[in-house]
Amino acid sequence: MGMTGNTPEDDPTFQERQRVAESLIVDVIQVRKHYDYIESPSTDAIVISFFLFGCFFSLDKHTLAWYFLREATTLAQNVGMEEEIAYFTDDALENALRRKLFWLLFVTERAYALQRRKPLALHATIELPIVEETDHAIAGFLYLIELFRPFDDTFVGLWNKSRNDCTTSLLTQMQKQLQEALPPDMPVTASQEADLRTTQHWLRTMIWQLAITNGFLSSTSSDPSMTFSYPIVIARDLLLDTNRLTLEAMEVHGIGLIEKLFDMACTLADVIQCVLPLEANSFDLQPAEYLNRFLDLLASLRGGRSRFVPLLLAKVAETLPSMSMPILPIDSHVKAEPGTDYLDTTTAAVIDPFSPTSDPALNPAFANQTLATTIPEVTTIPFQVFPSS
């Protein structure tokens, strides 16, 4: 689920369509008041709550989005969806639909919990959906579940700071699980692969952020995922993956996928500011060039150019002023084309890598701080297509 098509600046009918959508949402909520779906919940009631979550998510109304997502998971619990015995009925089609719905809620609330720091309600207590040999939609969905399964109450509690018992071994194990979750070749559609690969690298970034928050990173760690430069590795892997994908395969996921790219690009910009020269020179490209490719990718995707390119350029101007290109205006109306040379990567050496405020090896306090960003939190619904039955 996600917004596709033109942005408000490009489409004069956008505001009108949004008003119509909001009017329909009000109608749906009013109609629901005429029957007691809370006392007598059904599969349809759960789906409606989930769709309302998706609507309010797209409208950037996250108080209401969280309310309806929580309502959907609560209704699912009330009908026993967390118990395997609930699927032993004579209606095979309904059983299959409810099982897929449970796992869709499972994945969605984990993505939302990471991005909005919310608690979890559902747990991996039932069997996975059965995949037919030719059912690529479900095959892709199963891969998505595997990506999110390691993100349990323990991790989310640490992420939300309701727990303080984080360990290096937990995070390195989760990084290992993530990297092994997706094989090089998957029997999925191109659009599903775009979502899966982007989500995989975004989750790797989330784990790394928790590691730096807990002071676990070191420039000399033998585990790459526990080094300050790991987001550069993630950027390299992501850009290699996106090189194999078409823009159409990525654009179908709308704003959700773009926000994940933007989130990773902001982390990369912060890391470039403090990475050691030795680490930077160990990559095929200079880290600043990876950032430039992020900008080019965002500019190429509908919805990315008008909103996220200016925000990322503002981020670069703040953290890497020596690389900023002043000829490109940083405002909400920028219309840079793909292939634009956004950054002056030749001046990257102007950044003093041995400054006490930027070198983690000389400033241990850095390891206990979350990388700063002035960009607001972004949110993403993790899977764009409801799996077919």
Coordinates of C-alpha atoms in Angstrom, one line a residue:
M1 CA 0.0 0.0 0.0
G2 CA 1.3 3.4 -0.8
M3 CA 0.8 6.5 -2.8
T4 CA 1.7 6.3 -6.5
G5 CA 1.4 8.6 -9.4
N6 CA 1.9 12.4 -9.4
T7 CA 2.8 14.5 -6.4
P8 CA 0.5 17.4 -5.3
E9 CA 2.8 19.9 -7.1
D10 CA 2.4 17.9 -10.4
D11 CA -1.3 17.0 -10.2
P12 CA -3.9 19.8 -9.8
T13 CA -6.6 17.2 -9.0
F14 CA -4.7 15.7 -6.0
Q15 CA -6.3 17.9 -3.4
E16 CA -9.8 17.2 -4.8
R17 CA -9.1 13.4 -4.8
Q18 CA -7.9 13.7 -1.2
R19 CA -11.1 15.4 -0.2
V20 CA -13.1 12.7 -1.8
A21 CA -11.1 10.0 -0.1
E22 CA -11.5 11.7 3.3
S23 CA -15.3 11.9 2.7
L24 CA -15.4 8.2 1.9
I25 CA -13.4 7.4 5.1
V26 CA -16.0 9.3 7.2
D27 CA -18.8 7.4 5.5
V28 CA -17.1 4.0 6.3
I29 CA -16.6 5.0 9.9
Q30 CA -20.3 6.1 10.2
V31 CA -21.6 2.9 8.6
R32 CA -19.6 0.8 11.1
K33 CA -21.4 2.4 14.0
H34 CA -24.6 0.6 12.9
Y35 CA -23.3 -2.9 13.8
D36 CA -21.4 -4.3 16.7
Y37 CA -18.2 -5.4 15.0
I38 CA -16.3 -5.2 18.3
E39 CA -18.4 -7.7 20.2
S40 CA -18.9 -9.9 17.2
P41 CA -15.8 -9.4 15.1
S42 CA -15.4 -10.9 11.6
T43 CA -12.7 -11.2 9.0
D44 CA -14.3 -8.3 7.1
A45 CA -14.2 -6.1 10.2
I46 CA -10.4 -6.8 10.6
V47 CA -9.8 -6.0 6.9
I48 CA -11.8 -2.8 7.2
S49 CA -9.7 -1.7 10.2
F50 CA -6.5 -2.5 8.4
F51 CA -7.6 -0.5 5.3
L52 CA -8.5 2.5 7.5
F53 CA -5.0 2.3 9.0
G54 CA -3.7 2.3 5.4
C55 CA -5.8 5.3 4.5
F56 CA -4.8 7.4 7.5
F57 CA -1.2 6.3 7.0
S58 CA -1.3 7.7 3.5
L59 CA -2.9 10.9 4.8
D60 CA -0.1 11.3 7.3
K61 CA -2.5 11.1 10.2
H62 CA -0.6 8.8 12.4
T63 CA -2.6 9.0 15.6
L64 CA -5.6 7.6 13.7
A65 CA -3.4 5.2 11.7
W66 CA -2.0 3.7 14.9
Y67 CA -5.6 3.5 16.4
F68 CA -6.9 1.5 13.5
L69 CA -3.9 -0.8 13.2
R70 CA -4.2 -1.5 16.9
E71 CA -7.9 -2.2 16.4
A72 CA -7.2 -4.6 13.6
T73 CA -4.6 -6.6 15.7
T74 CA -7.0 -6.6 18.7
L75 CA -9.9 -7.9 16.6
A76 CA -7.5 -10.6 15.2
Q77 CA -6.7 -11.7 18.7
N78 CA -10.3 -11.7 19.8
V79 CA -11.2 -14.1 17.0
G80 CA -8.3 -16.4 18.0
M81 CA -6.1 -15.8 15.0
E82 CA -3.0 -16.3 17.1
E83 CA -4.0 -19.9 17.8
E84 CA -3.5 -22.6 15.2
I85 CA -6.7 -24.4 16.2
A86 CA -8.7 -21.5 14.8
Y87 CA -7.7 -22.6 11.3
F88 CA -9.1 -26.1 11.7
T89 CA -12.5 -25.4 10.2
D90 CA -14.3 -26.8 7.2
D91 CA -14.0 -23.6 5.2
A92 CA -10.5 -24.0 3.6
L93 CA -10.7 -20.7 1.6
E94 CA -11.6 -18.7 4.8
N95 CA -8.8 -20.4 6.7
A96 CA -6.3 -19.5 4.0
L97 CA -7.5 -15.9 3.9
R98 CA -7.4 -15.5 7.7
R99 CA -3.9 -17.0 7.9
K100 CA -2.6 -14.6 5.3
L101 CA -4.3 -11.7 7.1
F102 CA -2.7 -12.6 10.4
W103 CA 0.8 -12.6 8.9
L104 CA 0.1 -9.3 7.0
L105 CA -0.8 -7.7 10.3
F106 CA 2.3 -9.3 11.9
V107 CA 4.6 -7.7 9.3
T108 CA 2.8 -4.4 9.2
E109 CA 2.9 -3.8 13.0
R110 CA 6.6 -4.6 13.1
A111 CA 7.4 -2.0 10.5
Y112 CA 5.2 0.5 12.1
A113 CA 6.6 -0.3 15.6
L114 CA 10.2 0.4 14.3
Q115 CA 9.2 3.7 12.7
R116 CA 6.9 5.1 15.3
R117 CA 8.3 3.4 18.4
K118 CA 5.1 1.4 19.2
P119 CA 4.7 -1.9 21.0
L120 CA 3.8 -5.2 19.4
A121 CA 0.6 -7.2 19.8
L122 CA 1.0 -10.2 17.6
H123 CA 3.6 -13.0 17.7
A124 CA 4.7 -15.8 15.5
T125 CA 2.4 -18.5 17.0
I126 CA 0.8 -20.1 13.9
E127 CA 2.0 -21.8 10.8
L128 CA 3.0 -19.9 7.7
P129 CA 0.7 -19.7 4.6
I130 CA 1.1 -22.6 2.2
V131 CA 2.8 -21.6 -1.0
E132 CA 1.8 -23.2 -4.3
E133 CA 4.6 -23.8 -6.8
T134 CA 3.3 -21.1 -9.1
D135 CA 2.1 -18.7 -6.5
H136 CA 4.8 -16.0 -6.7
A137 CA 2.7 -13.5 -4.6
I138 CA 2.8 -15.8 -1.6
A139 CA 6.4 -16.7 -2.2
G140 CA 7.3 -13.1 -1.9
F141 CA 5.1 -12.6 1.1
L142 CA 6.9 -15.5 2.9
Y143 CA 10.3 -13.8 2.3
L144 CA 8.9 -10.6 3.8
I145 CA 7.8 -12.5 6.9
E146 CA 11.2 -14.0 7.3
L147 CA 12.7 -10.5 7.2
F148 CA 10.6 -9.3 10.1
R149 CA 10.4 -12.4 12.3
P150 CA 13.7 -11.6 14.2
F151 CA 12.1 -8.3 15.3
D152 CA 10.3 -9.6 18.4
D153 CA 9.4 -8.1 21.7
T154 CA 13.0 -8.1 22.8
F155 CA 14.3 -6.0 19.9
V156 CA 11.2 -3.7 19.9
G157 CA 11.6 -3.2 23.7
L158 CA 15.2 -2.2 23.2
W159 CA 14.3 0.0 20.3
N160 CA 11.6 1.7 22.4
K161 CA 13.9 2.0 25.4
S162 CA 11.6 0.0 27.6
R163 CA 14.4 -2.5 28.0
N164 CA 18.1 -1.9 28.7
D165 CA 19.7 -5.4 28.2
C166 CA 20.9 -5.1 24.6
T167 CA 23.9 -7.1 23.7
T168 CA 26.3 -7.1 20.8
S169 CA 25.7 -10.8 20.2
L170 CA 22.0 -10.2 19.7
L171 CA 22.5 -7.5 17.1
T172 CA 25.2 -9.4 15.2
Q173 CA 23.0 -12.5 15.1
M174 CA 20.1 -10.4 13.8
Q175 CA 22.3 -8.9 11.1
K176 CA 23.4 -12.4 10.1
Q177 CA 19.7 -13.6 9.9
L178 CA 18.8 -10.6 7.7
Q179 CA 21.6 -11.1 5.3
E180 CA 20.7 -14.8 4.9
A181 CA 16.9 -14.2 4.7
L182 CA 16.9 -13.5 0.9
P183 CA 18.7 -15.7 -1.6
P184 CA 20.4 -14.1 -4.7
D185 CA 17.6 -15.5 -6.9
M186 CA 14.0 -15.4 -5.7
P187 CA 10.9 -16.8 -7.4
V188 CA 9.1 -13.4 -7.1
T189 CA 7.9 -10.6 -9.3
A190 CA 10.1 -7.6 -10.0
S191 CA 8.0 -5.3 -7.9
Q192 CA 8.2 -7.7 -4.9
E193 CA 11.9 -8.0 -5.3
A194 CA 12.2 -4.2 -5.2
D195 CA 10.3 -4.1 -1.9
L196 CA 12.1 -7.1 -0.4
R197 CA 15.6 -5.8 -1.2
T198 CA 14.9 -2.3 0.0
T199 CA 13.2 -3.5 3.2
Q200 CA 16.2 -5.9 3.9
H201 CA 18.7 -3.0 3.7
W202 CA 16.5 -0.7 5.7
L203 CA 16.2 -3.2 8.5
R204 CA 20.0 -3.6 8.5
T205 CA 20.2 0.1 9.0
M206 CA 17.7 -0.1 11.9
I207 CA 19.8 -2.7 13.7
W208 CA 22.9 -0.6 13.2
Q209 CA 21.2 2.4 14.7
L210 CA 20.4 0.4 17.8
A211 CA 24.1 -0.7 18.0
I212 CA 25.4 2.9 17.9
T213 CA 22.8 4.0 20.5
N214 CA 24.2 1.3 22.8
G215 CA 27.8 2.2 22.2
F216 CA 28.7 -1.1 20.6
L217 CA 30.5 0.2 17.5
S218 CA 34.2 0.3 17.0
S219 CA 36.4 1.3 14.1
T220 CA 38.5 -1.9 14.7
S221 CA 35.7 -4.4 15.1
S222 CA 36.2 -7.7 13.2
D223 CA 32.4 -7.8 12.5
P224 CA 31.6 -5.2 9.7
S225 CA 28.1 -4.7 11.1
M226 CA 29.6 -3.4 14.3
T227 CA 31.7 -0.7 12.6
F228 CA 31.0 3.0 12.1
S229 CA 31.2 2.6 8.3
Y230 CA 28.6 -0.2 8.0
P231 CA 25.9 2.1 6.5
I232 CA 28.3 2.6 3.6
V233 CA 28.3 -1.2 3.1
I234 CA 24.5 -1.1 3.2
A235 CA 24.4 1.7 0.7
R236 CA 26.7 -0.2 -1.7
D237 CA 24.6 -3.3 -1.4
L238 CA 21.3 -1.5 -1.9
L239 CA 22.6 0.4 -5.0
L240 CA 23.9 -2.8 -6.5
D241 CA 20.4 -4.3 -6.1
T242 CA 18.6 -1.3 -7.4
N243 CA 20.8 -1.3 -10.5
R244 CA 19.1 -4.6 -11.5
L245 CA 15.6 -3.2 -11.0
T246 CA 13.4 -1.0 -13.2
L247 CA 12.0 2.3 -12.0
E248 CA 8.5 0.8 -12.6
A249 CA 9.2 -2.0 -10.2
M250 CA 10.1 0.4 -7.5
E251 CA 7.5 3.1 -8.2
V252 CA 4.6 0.7 -7.7
H253 CA 5.3 0.8 -4.0
G254 CA 4.8 4.6 -3.9
I255 CA 5.9 6.8 -1.0
G256 CA 6.7 3.9 1.3
L257 CA 9.7 2.7 -0.6
I258 CA 10.9 6.2 -1.2
E259 CA 10.8 7.0 2.5
K260 CA 13.0 3.9 3.2
L261 CA 15.5 5.1 0.7
F262 CA 15.5 8.5 2.2
D263 CA 15.9 7.2 5.7
M264 CA 19.0 5.2 4.6
A265 CA 20.4 8.2 2.7
C266 CA 20.2 10.4 5.8
T267 CA 22.0 7.8 7.8
L268 CA 24.7 7.6 5.1
A269 CA 25.1 11.4 5.1
D270 CA 25.7 11.4 8.9
V271 CA 28.2 8.6 8.6
I272 CA 30.2 10.2 5.8
Q273 CA 30.8 13.1 8.2
C274 CA 32.8 11.0 10.6
V275 CA 34.1 7.9 8.7
L276 CA 37.8 7.3 8.9
P277 CA 39.8 7.7 5.6
L278 CA 41.1 4.1 5.8
E279 CA 37.5 2.9 5.9
A280 CA 36.3 5.2 3.2
N281 CA 39.1 4.1 0.8
S282 CA 38.1 0.4 1.2
F283 CA 35.0 0.8 -1.0
D284 CA 34.7 0.7 -4.7
L285 CA 33.3 4.2 -4.8
Q286 CA 33.9 7.1 -2.4
P287 CA 31.0 7.2 0.1
A288 CA 30.0 10.6 -1.2
E289 CA 29.4 9.1 -4.6
Y290 CA 27.0 6.6 -3.0
L291 CA 25.1 9.5 -1.6
N292 CA 25.0 11.2 -5.0
R293 CA 23.5 8.0 -6.4
F294 CA 20.9 8.0 -3.7
L295 CA 19.9 11.5 -4.8
D296 CA 19.8 10.5 -8.4
L297 CA 17.6 7.5 -7.5
L298 CA 15.2 9.7 -5.5
A299 CA 15.0 12.2 -8.3
S300 CA 14.1 9.4 -10.7
L301 CA 11.2 8.1 -8.7
R302 CA 7.8 9.8 -8.9
G303 CA 7.1 11.5 -5.5
G304 CA 10.8 11.6 -4.6
R305 CA 12.0 14.5 -6.7
S306 CA 9.7 17.2 -5.4
R307 CA 9.7 16.3 -1.7
F308 CA 12.7 14.1 -0.7
V309 CA 15.5 15.5 -2.9
P310 CA 15.2 19.0 -1.4
L311 CA 15.1 17.4 2.1
L312 CA 18.2 15.3 1.5
L313 CA 20.0 18.2 0.0
A314 CA 19.2 20.2 3.1
K315 CA 20.6 17.4 5.2
V316 CA 23.8 17.4 3.1
A317 CA 24.1 21.1 3.4
E318 CA 23.9 20.7 7.2
T319 CA 26.2 17.8 7.7
L320 CA 28.6 18.1 4.7
P321 CA 28.7 21.7 3.7
S322 CA 31.9 21.4 1.7
M323 CA 30.0 19.0 -0.7
S324 CA 26.9 21.1 -1.2
M325 CA 26.2 22.5 -4.7
P326 CA 24.9 26.0 -4.1
I327 CA 23.7 26.3 -7.7
L328 CA 20.8 23.9 -6.8
P329 CA 18.1 25.6 -4.8
I330 CA 17.0 23.7 -1.7
D331 CA 13.2 24.3 -1.6
S332 CA 10.0 22.4 -2.1
H333 CA 9.8 23.3 -5.8
V334 CA 13.2 21.9 -7.0
K335 CA 12.8 19.9 -10.2
A336 CA 16.2 18.4 -10.7
E337 CA 16.4 15.7 -13.3
P338 CA 17.9 12.2 -12.9
G339 CA 21.6 12.3 -13.6
T340 CA 22.1 15.7 -12.0
D341 CA 25.5 16.2 -10.3
Y342 CA 24.0 17.1 -6.9
L343 CA 27.2 17.0 -4.9
D344 CA 30.7 18.2 -5.4
T345 CA 32.3 14.9 -4.5
T346 CA 35.8 16.2 -5.4
T347 CA 35.8 18.3 -2.2
A348 CA 35.0 15.5 0.2
A349 CA 38.6 15.7 1.5
V350 CA 37.9 19.1 2.9
I351 CA 36.1 17.4 5.8
D352 CA 38.7 16.9 8.5
P353 CA 38.6 13.1 9.3
F354 CA 40.7 13.6 12.4
S355 CA 38.5 16.3 14.0
P356 CA 37.7 15.3 17.7
T357 CA 34.0 16.0 16.9
S358 CA 33.9 13.8 13.9
D359 CA 36.3 10.9 14.4
P360 CA 34.7 8.2 16.6
A361 CA 38.2 6.8 17.3
L362 CA 39.1 10.1 18.9
N363 CA 35.7 10.8 20.4
P364 CA 34.4 7.8 22.3
A365 CA 31.3 9.8 23.3
F366 CA 30.2 9.5 19.7
A367 CA 29.5 5.8 20.2
N368 CA 26.9 6.6 22.8
Q369 CA 24.9 8.9 20.6
T370 CA 22.3 8.3 18.0
L371 CA 23.3 9.9 14.7
A372 CA 21.5 13.2 14.6
T373 CA 19.1 14.1 11.9
T374 CA 16.8 17.1 11.6
I375 CA 14.5 15.2 9.2
P376 CA 11.2 14.0 10.8
E377 CA 10.4 10.4 11.3
V378 CA 9.2 8.6 8.2
T379 CA 6.7 5.8 8.0
T380 CA 6.2 2.9 5.6
I381 CA 3.6 0.2 5.2
P382 CA 6.0 -2.7 4.4
F383 CA 4.2 -4.7 1.8
Q384 CA 2.3 -3.1 -1.0
V385 CA 0.1 -5.9 -2.4
F386 CA -2.3 -8.0 -0.3
P387 CA -1.4 -11.6 -1.2
S388 CA -3.9 -13.4 -3.3
S389 CA -5.7 -16.4 -1.9

